[in-house]
Coordinates of C-alpha atoms (C1' of nucleotides) in Angstrom, one line a residue:
Chain G
M7 CA 3.4 -7.3 -30.4
S8 CA 0.6 -6.6 -27.9
F9 CA -2.6 -4.9 -28.7
T10 CA -4.0 -2.3 -26.3
P11 CA -7.8 -2.3 -25.8
V12 CA -9.6 0.5 -27.6
Q13 CA -11.0 3.0 -25.2
K14 CA -12.7 6.0 -26.8
V15 CA -12.3 9.2 -25.0
N16 CA -15.2 11.5 -24.7
A17 CA -14.7 15.1 -25.9
Y18 CA -15.2 16.5 -22.4
E19 CA -12.6 14.2 -21.0
I20 CA -10.0 15.6 -23.4
I21 CA -10.8 19.1 -22.2
V22 CA -10.5 18.0 -18.6
G23 CA -7.2 16.3 -19.4
Q24 CA -5.8 19.3 -21.2
I25 CA -6.8 21.7 -18.4
E26 CA -5.4 19.4 -15.7
Q27 CA -2.3 19.1 -17.7
A28 CA -2.0 22.9 -18.0
I29 CA -2.3 23.2 -14.3
S30 CA 0.2 20.5 -13.4
D31 CA 2.8 21.9 -15.8
G32 CA 2.4 25.4 -14.4
T33 CA 0.6 27.1 -17.2
Y34 CA -2.2 27.8 -14.7
G35 CA -1.7 28.2 -11.0
A36 CA -4.0 28.5 -8.0
G37 CA -5.9 31.8 -8.2
D38 CA -5.6 32.1 -12.0
R39 CA -8.7 32.4 -14.1
L40 CA -9.8 30.1 -16.8
P41 CA -11.3 31.6 -20.0
S42 CA -15.1 31.8 -20.0
E43 CA -17.2 28.9 -21.3
R44 CA -17.9 30.7 -24.5
A45 CA -14.2 31.4 -25.0
L46 CA -13.3 27.8 -24.2
M47 CA -15.8 26.4 -26.7
T48 CA -14.1 28.2 -29.6
D49 CA -10.6 27.3 -28.2
F50 CA -11.5 23.6 -28.1
G51 CA -13.8 23.7 -31.0
V52 CA -16.8 22.1 -29.2
S53 CA -20.2 23.2 -28.1
R54 CA -20.9 24.9 -24.9
A55 CA -22.7 21.8 -23.5
T56 CA -19.5 19.9 -23.8
V57 CA -17.4 22.6 -22.2
R58 CA -19.9 22.8 -19.4
E59 CA -19.7 19.0 -18.7
A60 CA -15.9 19.4 -18.5
M61 CA -16.4 22.3 -16.1
R62 CA -18.7 20.2 -13.9
V63 CA -16.1 17.4 -13.7
L64 CA -13.3 19.8 -12.8
Q65 CA -15.6 21.4 -10.3
A66 CA -16.6 18.1 -8.7
T67 CA -12.9 17.2 -8.5
G68 CA -12.1 20.4 -6.7
V69 CA -10.0 21.8 -9.5
I70 CA -12.0 24.9 -10.3
E71 CA -14.7 27.0 -8.8
S72 CA -17.1 29.1 -10.8
R73 CA -19.8 31.6 -10.0
P74 CA -22.4 33.0 -12.4
G75 CA -21.9 36.5 -13.5
D76 CA -18.3 36.8 -12.7
P77 CA -16.7 38.3 -15.9
R78 CA -13.3 37.0 -14.9
G79 CA -14.2 33.4 -15.5
P80 CA -13.8 30.3 -13.4
V81 CA -11.0 30.4 -10.8
I82 CA -8.4 27.6 -10.3
T83 CA -8.6 26.6 -6.7
A84 CA -5.8 25.6 -4.5
F85 CA -6.2 22.0 -3.6
S86 CA -8.9 21.5 -1.1
P87 CA -9.2 18.2 0.8
R88 CA -13.0 18.3 0.4
V89 CA -13.0 15.7 -2.4
L90 CA -10.5 13.5 -0.5
E91 CA -12.6 13.7 2.6
K92 CA -15.8 12.8 0.8
S93 CA -14.4 9.8 -0.9
M94 CA -12.7 8.6 2.2
A95 CA -15.8 9.1 4.2
K96 CA -17.5 6.9 1.6
L97 CA -14.9 4.3 2.1
A98 CA -15.3 4.4 5.9
Q99 CA -19.0 4.0 5.7
L100 CA -18.7 1.1 3.4
D101 CA -20.3 -2.1 4.8
S102 CA -17.3 -4.1 4.0
V103 CA -15.2 -2.0 6.3
S104 CA -15.8 -3.4 9.8
R105 CA -15.8 -1.6 13.1
V106 CA -12.5 -3.1 14.1
E107 CA -10.8 -1.9 10.9
L108 CA -12.1 1.6 11.4
L109 CA -11.0 1.5 15.1
Q110 CA -7.6 0.1 14.2
F111 CA -7.1 2.8 11.6
R112 CA -8.2 5.5 14.0
L113 CA -5.9 4.3 16.8
L114 CA -3.0 4.3 14.3
L115 CA -3.7 7.9 13.2
E116 CA -4.5 9.4 16.6
G117 CA -1.6 7.6 18.2
H118 CA 0.9 9.0 15.8
A119 CA -0.7 12.4 15.7
S120 CA -0.2 12.6 19.5
L121 CA 3.3 11.2 19.2
L122 CA 4.3 13.8 16.7
A123 CA 2.4 16.6 18.4
A124 CA 4.5 16.1 21.5
T125 CA 7.7 17.0 19.7
E126 CA 6.5 19.3 16.9
R127 CA 3.8 21.5 18.4
T128 CA 4.3 25.2 18.7
D129 CA 3.2 27.0 21.9
E130 CA 0.1 28.4 20.2
E131 CA -0.9 24.9 19.1
L132 CA -0.4 23.6 22.6
A133 CA -2.6 26.4 24.0
E134 CA -5.3 25.5 21.4
I135 CA -5.1 21.8 22.3
A136 CA -5.4 22.7 26.0
R137 CA -8.3 25.0 25.4
R138 CA -10.3 22.3 23.5
G139 CA -9.4 19.8 26.2
E140 CA -11.1 22.0 28.8
D141 CA -14.1 22.5 26.5
I142 CA -14.8 18.8 27.0
A143 CA -15.2 19.3 30.8
D144 CA -17.6 22.2 30.1
L145 CA -19.9 19.7 28.3
A146 CA -21.3 18.7 31.7
D147 CA -23.3 21.9 31.8
Q148 CA -24.2 21.8 28.2
P149 CA -26.5 18.8 27.6
D150 CA -27.5 19.9 24.1
V151 CA -23.9 20.0 22.7
R152 CA -22.9 17.0 20.8
F153 CA -20.3 15.0 22.7
G154 CA -18.6 13.2 19.9
E155 CA -18.1 16.3 17.9
R156 CA -16.6 18.2 20.8
V157 CA -14.1 15.4 21.6
N158 CA -13.2 15.2 17.9
R159 CA -12.4 18.9 17.9
F160 CA -9.9 18.2 20.7
H161 CA -8.3 15.5 18.7
Q162 CA -8.4 17.7 15.6
A163 CA -6.2 20.3 17.3
I164 CA -3.7 17.5 18.2
R165 CA -3.7 16.3 14.6
R166 CA -3.0 19.8 13.4
A167 CA 0.0 20.1 15.8
S168 CA 1.5 16.9 14.3
H169 CA 2.5 19.1 11.3
N170 CA 1.7 16.3 8.9
Q171 CA -1.1 17.2 6.5
M172 CA -1.7 13.6 5.3
L173 CA -2.2 12.5 8.9
E174 CA -4.3 15.5 9.7
I175 CA -6.7 15.1 6.8
C176 CA -7.1 11.4 7.1
G177 CA -7.5 11.7 10.8
N178 CA -10.2 14.4 10.4
V179 CA -12.2 12.1 8.1
V180 CA -12.0 9.0 10.2
G181 CA -12.5 11.1 13.4
G182 CA -15.5 12.8 11.9
V183 CA -17.1 9.6 10.8
M184 CA -16.7 8.0 14.2
A185 CA -17.8 11.2 16.1
E186 CA -21.0 11.0 14.2
M187 CA -21.4 7.4 15.1
I188 CA -21.0 8.3 18.7
D189 CA -23.5 11.1 18.7
R190 CA -26.1 8.9 17.0
R191 CA -25.7 6.3 19.6
L192 CA -25.3 8.3 22.8
T193 CA -28.8 8.9 24.1
S194 CA -28.7 7.9 27.7
E195 CA -28.1 11.0 29.9
T196 CA -26.4 9.3 32.8
D197 CA -24.1 7.5 30.4
R198 CA -23.2 10.8 28.9
S199 CA -22.2 12.5 32.1
S200 CA -20.0 9.7 33.1
R201 CA -18.3 9.7 29.7
V202 CA -17.8 13.5 29.9
R203 CA -16.0 13.1 33.2
T204 CA -13.6 10.4 32.1
S205 CA -13.0 12.0 28.7
A206 CA -12.2 15.4 30.4
R207 CA -9.8 13.7 32.8
D208 CA -8.1 11.7 30.0
A209 CA -7.8 14.8 27.9
R210 CA -5.9 16.6 30.7
A211 CA -3.5 13.7 31.0
L212 CA -2.9 13.8 27.3
V213 CA -2.4 17.6 27.2
A214 CA 0.2 17.2 30.0
A215 CA 2.1 14.5 28.1
I216 CA 2.2 16.6 24.9
R217 CA 3.2 19.7 26.9
D218 CA 6.2 17.9 28.4
G219 CA 7.2 16.3 25.2
R220 CA 6.6 12.8 26.4
A221 CA 5.9 11.5 23.0
Q222 CA 5.6 7.7 23.6
E223 CA 3.4 8.4 26.6
A224 CA 1.2 10.7 24.7
A225 CA 0.6 8.1 22.1
A226 CA -0.1 5.5 24.7
I227 CA -2.6 7.7 26.5
S228 CA -4.3 8.8 23.4
T229 CA -4.8 5.3 22.0
G230 CA -5.7 3.9 25.4
N231 CA -8.4 6.5 25.9
I232 CA -9.9 5.8 22.5
Y233 CA -9.7 2.0 23.0
R234 CA -11.4 2.1 26.4
Y235 CA -14.2 4.2 25.0
Y236 CA -15.2 1.4 22.7
A237 CA -14.0 -1.6 24.8
D238 CA -17.4 -2.5 26.2
D239 CA -18.9 -3.1 22.8
L240 CA -16.1 -5.3 21.4
S241 CA -16.2 -9.0 21.0
S242 CA -13.3 -11.1 22.1
E243 CA -12.2 -11.6 18.5
E244 CA -12.3 -7.8 17.9
T245 CA -10.3 -7.3 21.1
R246 CA -7.7 -9.8 19.9
R247 CA -7.3 -7.9 16.6
L248 CA -6.6 -4.7 18.5
A249 CA -4.2 -6.3 21.1
T250 CA -1.1 -6.2 19.0
M251 CA -1.6 -2.6 18.0
M252 CA -2.3 -1.4 21.5
Q253 CA 0.8 -3.2 22.7
S254 CA 2.9 -1.5 20.1
Y255 CA 1.9 1.8 21.6
G256 CA 2.5 0.6 25.1
A257 CA -1.1 1.5 25.9
Q258 CA -3.2 -0.2 28.5
M259 CA -6.2 -2.1 27.3
Chain V
M25 CA -31.8 34.7 16.1
S26 CA -29.0 34.0 13.7
F27 CA -29.2 34.3 9.9
T28 CA -27.7 31.7 7.7
P29 CA -25.9 32.8 4.6
V30 CA -27.9 32.3 1.4
Q31 CA -26.4 29.6 -0.8
K32 CA -28.3 28.8 -3.9
V33 CA -28.1 25.3 -5.1
N34 CA -27.8 24.5 -8.7
A35 CA -30.4 22.3 -10.3
Y36 CA -27.9 19.6 -11.1
E37 CA -26.7 19.6 -7.5
I38 CA -30.2 18.7 -6.3
I39 CA -30.3 15.8 -8.7
V40 CA -26.9 14.6 -7.5
G41 CA -28.0 15.0 -3.9
Q42 CA -31.2 13.1 -4.5
I43 CA -29.5 10.2 -6.3
E44 CA -26.8 10.0 -3.7
Q45 CA -29.5 10.0 -1.0
A46 CA -31.3 7.2 -2.8
I47 CA -28.2 5.2 -2.8
S48 CA -27.3 5.8 0.8
D49 CA -30.7 4.8 2.0
G50 CA -30.8 1.7 0.0
T51 CA -33.2 2.5 -2.7
Y52 CA -30.5 1.8 -5.2
G53 CA -27.7 -0.6 -4.6
A54 CA -24.5 -1.5 -6.4
G55 CA -25.3 -3.0 -9.8
D56 CA -28.7 -1.4 -10.1
R57 CA -29.6 0.7 -13.0
L58 CA -30.5 4.3 -13.0
P59 CA -33.3 5.4 -15.4
S60 CA -32.1 6.8 -18.7
E61 CA -31.2 10.4 -19.1
R62 CA -34.5 11.1 -21.0
A63 CA -36.5 9.4 -18.3
L64 CA -34.7 11.3 -15.5
M65 CA -35.4 14.6 -17.2
T66 CA -39.1 14.1 -16.9
D67 CA -38.7 12.7 -13.4
F68 CA -36.8 15.7 -12.2
G69 CA -38.5 18.2 -14.5
V70 CA -35.3 19.6 -16.0
S71 CA -33.7 19.5 -19.4
R72 CA -31.4 16.8 -20.5
A73 CA -28.4 19.1 -20.4
T74 CA -29.0 19.5 -16.6
V75 CA -29.4 15.8 -16.1
R76 CA -26.2 15.2 -18.0
E77 CA -24.3 17.6 -15.8
A78 CA -25.5 15.7 -12.8
M79 CA -24.5 12.4 -14.5
R80 CA -21.0 13.8 -15.1
V81 CA -20.6 14.7 -11.5
L82 CA -21.8 11.3 -10.3
Q83 CA -19.4 9.7 -12.8
A84 CA -16.5 11.8 -11.7
T85 CA -17.2 10.9 -8.1
G86 CA -17.2 7.2 -8.9
V87 CA -20.9 6.7 -8.2
I88 CA -22.1 5.6 -11.6
E89 CA -20.8 4.4 -14.8
S90 CA -22.5 4.8 -18.1
R91 CA -21.8 3.8 -21.7
P92 CA -23.6 4.8 -24.8
G93 CA -26.2 2.6 -26.3
D94 CA -26.9 0.5 -23.3
P95 CA -30.7 0.4 -23.1
R96 CA -30.5 -0.5 -19.4
G97 CA -29.2 2.9 -18.4
P98 CA -26.3 3.9 -16.2
V99 CA -25.1 1.4 -13.6
I100 CA -24.5 2.2 -10.0
T101 CA -20.9 1.1 -9.2
A102 CA -19.7 -0.6 -6.1
F103 CA -17.2 1.6 -4.3
S104 CA -13.9 1.8 -6.1
P105 CA -10.9 3.4 -4.5
R106 CA -10.1 5.0 -7.8
V107 CA -11.4 8.4 -6.9
L108 CA -9.9 8.2 -3.4
E109 CA -6.6 7.3 -5.0
K110 CA -6.7 10.2 -7.4
S111 CA -7.4 12.9 -4.9
M112 CA -4.9 11.4 -2.4
A113 CA -2.3 11.3 -5.1
K114 CA -3.1 14.9 -5.9
L115 CA -2.6 15.8 -2.2
A116 CA 0.6 13.9 -2.0
Q117 CA 2.0 15.7 -5.0
L118 CA 1.0 19.0 -3.6
D119 CA 4.0 21.3 -2.9
S120 CA 2.7 22.1 0.5
V121 CA 3.1 18.4 1.5
S122 CA 6.8 18.0 2.1
R123 CA 8.9 14.9 1.6
V124 CA 9.1 14.3 5.3
E125 CA 5.4 14.3 5.8
L126 CA 4.9 11.8 3.0
L127 CA 7.7 9.6 4.4
Q128 CA 6.3 9.9 7.9
F129 CA 2.9 8.8 6.7
R130 CA 4.3 6.0 4.7
L131 CA 6.3 4.7 7.7
L132 CA 3.2 4.8 9.8
L133 CA 1.2 2.9 7.3
E134 CA 3.8 0.3 6.4
G135 CA 4.8 -0.2 9.9
H136 CA 1.4 -1.0 11.1
A137 CA 0.6 -3.1 8.0
S138 CA 3.6 -5.3 8.9
L139 CA 2.6 -5.3 12.5
L140 CA -0.9 -6.5 11.7
A141 CA 0.2 -8.9 9.0
A142 CA 2.4 -10.8 11.4
T143 CA -0.6 -11.8 13.5
E144 CA -3.5 -11.7 11.0
R145 CA -2.1 -13.2 7.8
T146 CA -3.3 -16.5 6.4
D147 CA -0.9 -19.1 5.0
E148 CA -1.8 -18.2 1.5
E149 CA -1.1 -14.5 2.1
L150 CA 2.2 -15.4 3.7
A151 CA 3.1 -17.4 0.6
E152 CA 2.2 -14.5 -1.6
I153 CA 4.3 -12.1 0.5
A154 CA 7.3 -14.5 0.3
R155 CA 6.9 -14.9 -3.4
R156 CA 6.9 -11.2 -4.1
G157 CA 9.9 -10.8 -1.8
E158 CA 11.8 -13.2 -3.9
D159 CA 10.7 -11.3 -7.0
I160 CA 12.8 -8.4 -5.8
A161 CA 16.0 -10.5 -5.9
D162 CA 15.2 -11.5 -9.5
L163 CA 15.4 -7.8 -10.4
A164 CA 19.2 -8.2 -10.6
D165 CA 18.7 -10.0 -13.9
Q166 CA 16.0 -7.8 -15.2
P167 CA 17.4 -4.4 -15.8
D168 CA 14.3 -3.1 -17.6
V169 CA 11.8 -3.8 -14.8
R170 CA 11.0 -0.9 -12.7
F171 CA 12.5 -1.2 -9.2
G172 CA 10.1 0.9 -7.2
E173 CA 7.1 -0.8 -8.6
R174 CA 8.4 -4.2 -7.8
V175 CA 9.2 -3.3 -4.3
N176 CA 5.8 -1.7 -3.9
R177 CA 4.1 -4.9 -5.0
F178 CA 5.9 -6.7 -2.1
H179 CA 4.6 -4.2 0.4
Q180 CA 1.2 -4.3 -1.2
A181 CA 0.9 -8.0 -0.4
I182 CA 1.8 -7.2 3.2
R183 CA -0.8 -4.5 3.4
R184 CA -3.4 -6.9 2.1
A185 CA -2.5 -9.4 4.8
S186 CA -3.1 -6.7 7.5
H187 CA -6.8 -7.4 6.9
N188 CA -7.5 -3.7 7.2
Q189 CA -9.0 -2.1 4.1
M190 CA -8.4 1.5 5.2
L191 CA -4.8 0.7 5.8
E192 CA -4.5 -1.2 2.6
I193 CA -6.0 1.4 0.3
C194 CA -4.2 4.4 1.8
G195 CA -1.0 2.4 1.8
N196 CA -1.5 1.5 -1.8
V197 CA -1.9 5.2 -2.8
V198 CA 1.1 6.5 -0.8
G199 CA 3.2 3.5 -1.8
G200 CA 2.3 4.0 -5.5
V201 CA 3.1 7.7 -5.4
M202 CA 6.5 7.1 -3.8
A203 CA 7.3 4.1 -6.1
E204 CA 6.8 6.4 -9.0
M205 CA 9.1 8.9 -7.5
I206 CA 11.8 6.3 -7.1
D207 CA 11.5 5.0 -10.6
R208 CA 11.7 8.5 -12.0
R209 CA 14.9 9.2 -10.1
L210 CA 16.7 5.9 -10.2
T211 CA 18.8 6.1 -13.3
S212 CA 22.3 5.0 -12.3
E213 CA 22.8 1.3 -13.1
T214 CA 25.4 0.6 -10.3
D215 CA 23.2 2.3 -7.8
R216 CA 20.3 0.1 -8.8
S217 CA 22.1 -3.2 -8.5
S218 CA 23.3 -2.3 -5.0
R219 CA 19.8 -1.3 -4.0
V220 CA 18.4 -4.5 -5.4
R221 CA 20.7 -6.5 -3.2
T222 CA 19.9 -4.7 0.0
S223 CA 16.2 -4.6 -0.7
A224 CA 16.1 -8.3 -1.4
R225 CA 17.9 -9.1 1.9
D226 CA 15.7 -6.7 3.8
A227 CA 12.6 -8.3 2.3
R228 CA 13.7 -11.8 3.4
A229 CA 14.2 -10.6 7.0
L230 CA 10.8 -9.0 6.9
V231 CA 9.1 -12.2 5.6
A232 CA 10.7 -14.2 8.3
A233 CA 9.5 -11.9 11.0
I234 CA 5.9 -12.0 9.6
R235 CA 6.1 -15.8 9.2
D236 CA 7.1 -16.2 12.9
G237 CA 4.5 -13.8 14.2
R238 CA 7.1 -11.4 15.6
A239 CA 4.9 -8.4 15.1
Q240 CA 7.0 -5.7 16.7
E241 CA 10.1 -6.8 14.9
A242 CA 8.3 -6.9 11.6
A243 CA 7.2 -3.3 12.1
A244 CA 10.8 -2.3 13.1
I245 CA 12.3 -4.0 10.1
S246 CA 9.8 -2.6 7.7
T247 CA 10.1 1.0 8.8
G248 CA 13.9 0.7 9.2
N249 CA 14.2 -0.5 5.6
I250 CA 12.1 2.3 4.2
Y251 CA 13.9 4.9 6.3
R252 CA 17.4 3.7 5.3
Y253 CA 16.3 3.9 1.7
Y254 CA 15.8 7.6 1.9
A255 CA 18.2 8.4 4.7
D256 CA 21.0 9.7 2.4
D257 CA 18.8 12.4 1.0
L258 CA 17.5 13.8 4.2
S259 CA 18.5 17.0 5.9
S260 CA 19.3 17.0 9.6
E261 CA 16.0 18.7 10.3
E262 CA 14.1 16.1 8.3
T263 CA 16.0 13.3 10.2
R264 CA 14.9 14.9 13.5
R265 CA 11.3 14.9 12.5
L266 CA 11.5 11.2 11.8
A267 CA 13.4 10.2 14.9
T268 CA 10.5 10.0 17.3
M269 CA 8.5 7.9 14.9
M270 CA 11.3 5.5 14.2
Q271 CA 11.9 5.2 17.9
S272 CA 8.3 4.3 18.5
Y273 CA 8.7 1.4 16.2
G274 CA 11.9 0.3 17.8
A275 CA 13.6 0.7 14.4
Q276 CA 17.2 1.5 13.7
M277 CA 17.9 4.7 11.9
Chain T
dC15 C1' -37.5 -27.3 -32.5
dC16 C1' -33.4 -24.4 -32.6
dG17 C1' -29.8 -21.1 -34.0
dG18 C1' -28.4 -16.9 -36.4
dG19 C1' -28.8 -12.5 -38.7
dG20 C1' -31.2 -8.5 -39.5
dT21 C1' -34.4 -5.0 -37.6
dT22 C1' -35.7 -1.7 -34.3
dA23 C1' -36.3 1.0 -30.4
dC24 C1' -33.8 2.6 -27.5
dT25 C1' -29.2 4.5 -25.3
dG26 C1' -25.6 8.2 -24.4
dG27 C1' -22.6 12.0 -27.0
dT28 C1' -22.7 16.2 -29.2
dC29 C1' -24.2 20.2 -31.5
dA30 C1' -26.7 24.8 -32.4
dG31 C1' -29.1 28.6 -30.7
dG32 C1' -31.6 31.0 -27.3
dC33 C1' -33.4 33.2 -22.8
dC34 C1' -32.6 34.6 -18.1
dA35 C1' -30.5 36.4 -13.7
dG36 C1' -26.6 37.8 -11.9
dT37 C1' -21.9 40.3 -11.6
dA38 C1' -18.5 43.9 -11.9
dA39 C1' -16.4 47.2 -14.4
dC40 C1' -17.2 51.4 -16.4
dC41 C1' -18.9 56.1 -16.8
dG42 C1' -21.4 60.1 -16.3
dA43 C1' -23.9 63.1 -13.0
dC44 C1' -23.7 65.3 -8.9
Chain B
dG4 C1' -14.1 62.6 -5.7
dT5 C1' -18.0 59.7 -4.7
dC6 C1' -22.2 57.5 -6.0
dG7 C1' -25.6 55.7 -9.1
dG8 C1' -27.0 53.6 -13.1
dT9 C1' -25.7 51.5 -17.5
dT10 C1' -23.6 47.8 -20.0
dA11 C1' -21.2 44.0 -21.6
dC12 C1' -20.2 40.2 -20.1
dT13 C1' -20.7 35.8 -17.0
dG14 C1' -22.7 31.1 -15.8
dG15 C1' -27.4 28.4 -15.4
dC16 C1' -30.8 26.4 -17.9
dC17 C1' -33.9 25.2 -21.7
dT18 C1' -35.5 23.4 -26.4
dG19 C1' -34.9 20.5 -30.2
dA20 C1' -32.1 18.0 -33.1
dC21 C1' -28.7 14.5 -35.2
dC22 C1' -25.5 10.7 -34.8
dA23 C1' -23.3 6.3 -33.6
dG24 C1' -23.7 2.8 -30.9
dT25 C1' -26.1 -1.2 -28.2
dA26 C1' -29.1 -5.1 -27.1
dA27 C1' -33.2 -7.1 -27.3
dC28 C1' -36.5 -8.9 -30.4
dC29 C1' -38.3 -11.4 -34.2
dC30 C1' -38.3 -13.9 -38.1
dC31 C1' -36.5 -17.0 -41.3
dG32 C1' -33.8 -21.0 -42.7
dG33 C1' -32.1 -25.2 -41.2

DNA sequence: CCGGGGTTACTGGTCAGGCCAGTAACCGAC
DNA sequence: GTCGGTTACTGGCCTGACCAGTAACCCCGG
């Protein structure tokens, strides 16, 4: 006979649990309204402070949204990736996660996003990708627009065309974090204009590969582009850790 | 001149923001103690209820932990993937995320985990991988041990050997979700024993490839195994959506 | 000198009751 | 009918209080 460690559960946790349960078993669905705080406190037999703490947790977890004054009560929200993005961004910014790891992960995501986009994209999505690709070239005349963000928007369109939400969301997070890193570092003006030129050219090649359904090539171009962007800053050990991955995509280092 | 929409910020949100800021700029580090709720309420000039709501949010986000009676106050926790796992699991269980998407994402993660493990693993990690691979074969004599979980542990060891934390954590989440799906569905006893046999054999092949540093092969074996496990249940459309990916790993469908 | 048990000053968890600003439905006047 | 105000709610926040825990402290017996 084994004992299980005692773990007392706070009152508000029970409320959170019950409401999450009610949502997961279909009692409540997205768009439905929860009773008001005052109603919940009689339902659960607790004080309003306790109900409110439960509401805060549900709100922070992205389960509900509430607005003062609305007589209809808090609304159950469809899942929003906001929470996921935040906690993933926290992971990415963790000191223990090295540059190489982040870059590896990014190559992996962008590579497969391009791969899938080449076969799954609709015509509208292709047009959107092409448009954002051309937006990169326009950066030459817009010195105040952030470079990393603009390029990330291009990749974002590709990720969306992959028709894989997990890939899309994770890619958005990692891409966002790294775009910010770029914009923080990119100060030199001449450096910028040269990067704009090569990025615009690379983007066109990638768009063409996706347009023609050349999936493997798209992945190779995509990962190759990203790799070359960071190549100068990498140590030989870091380069080694990327070699196998790049090879698997058939990309040039 | 453009107007920005008014968005009032709740008092507790300001507290959350300030504390998160203090952590991200190094004022507080993991293991440090926050002042007590009563101290914070004078610091921020709000009531305890408001402080407590802020604490609840920070706790739900995995930033702090607190327990009653401890005179040292709430402790700032080192990052734990718990929150990430929960929100990712919620995403994975979402109806809008299809089986194919989940499977695509899993193939992507496990494929590259195997790829990297083949070149990056230490001898200890290889031993651990091999051990857990053999554990799968032992399942034949242990009808009450959950199959999906055991196999997932094997993959978990591989993910760890990839030396990429992002890959490891995301893989753990997706792997965990899918292992649970397997264990819920796997009821037939004869089905189980045949699956145990093939999985054990597949695992040995994968271990050998990782041992010998045959990275591409390891990725192909790994993704091939996973694919074949689900192949019977897939529609032709789902199969098509996986084809490009499988091809990119050089895996057999 | 040292160890152990009780005291004490805190901690977080919860409750009750109250005020305020805001929302949206309702309803009557035009 | 439409438009304006009224009204009955909502959530946000506050005050003040009690309880069960925790851990440091201190004192007493060895």
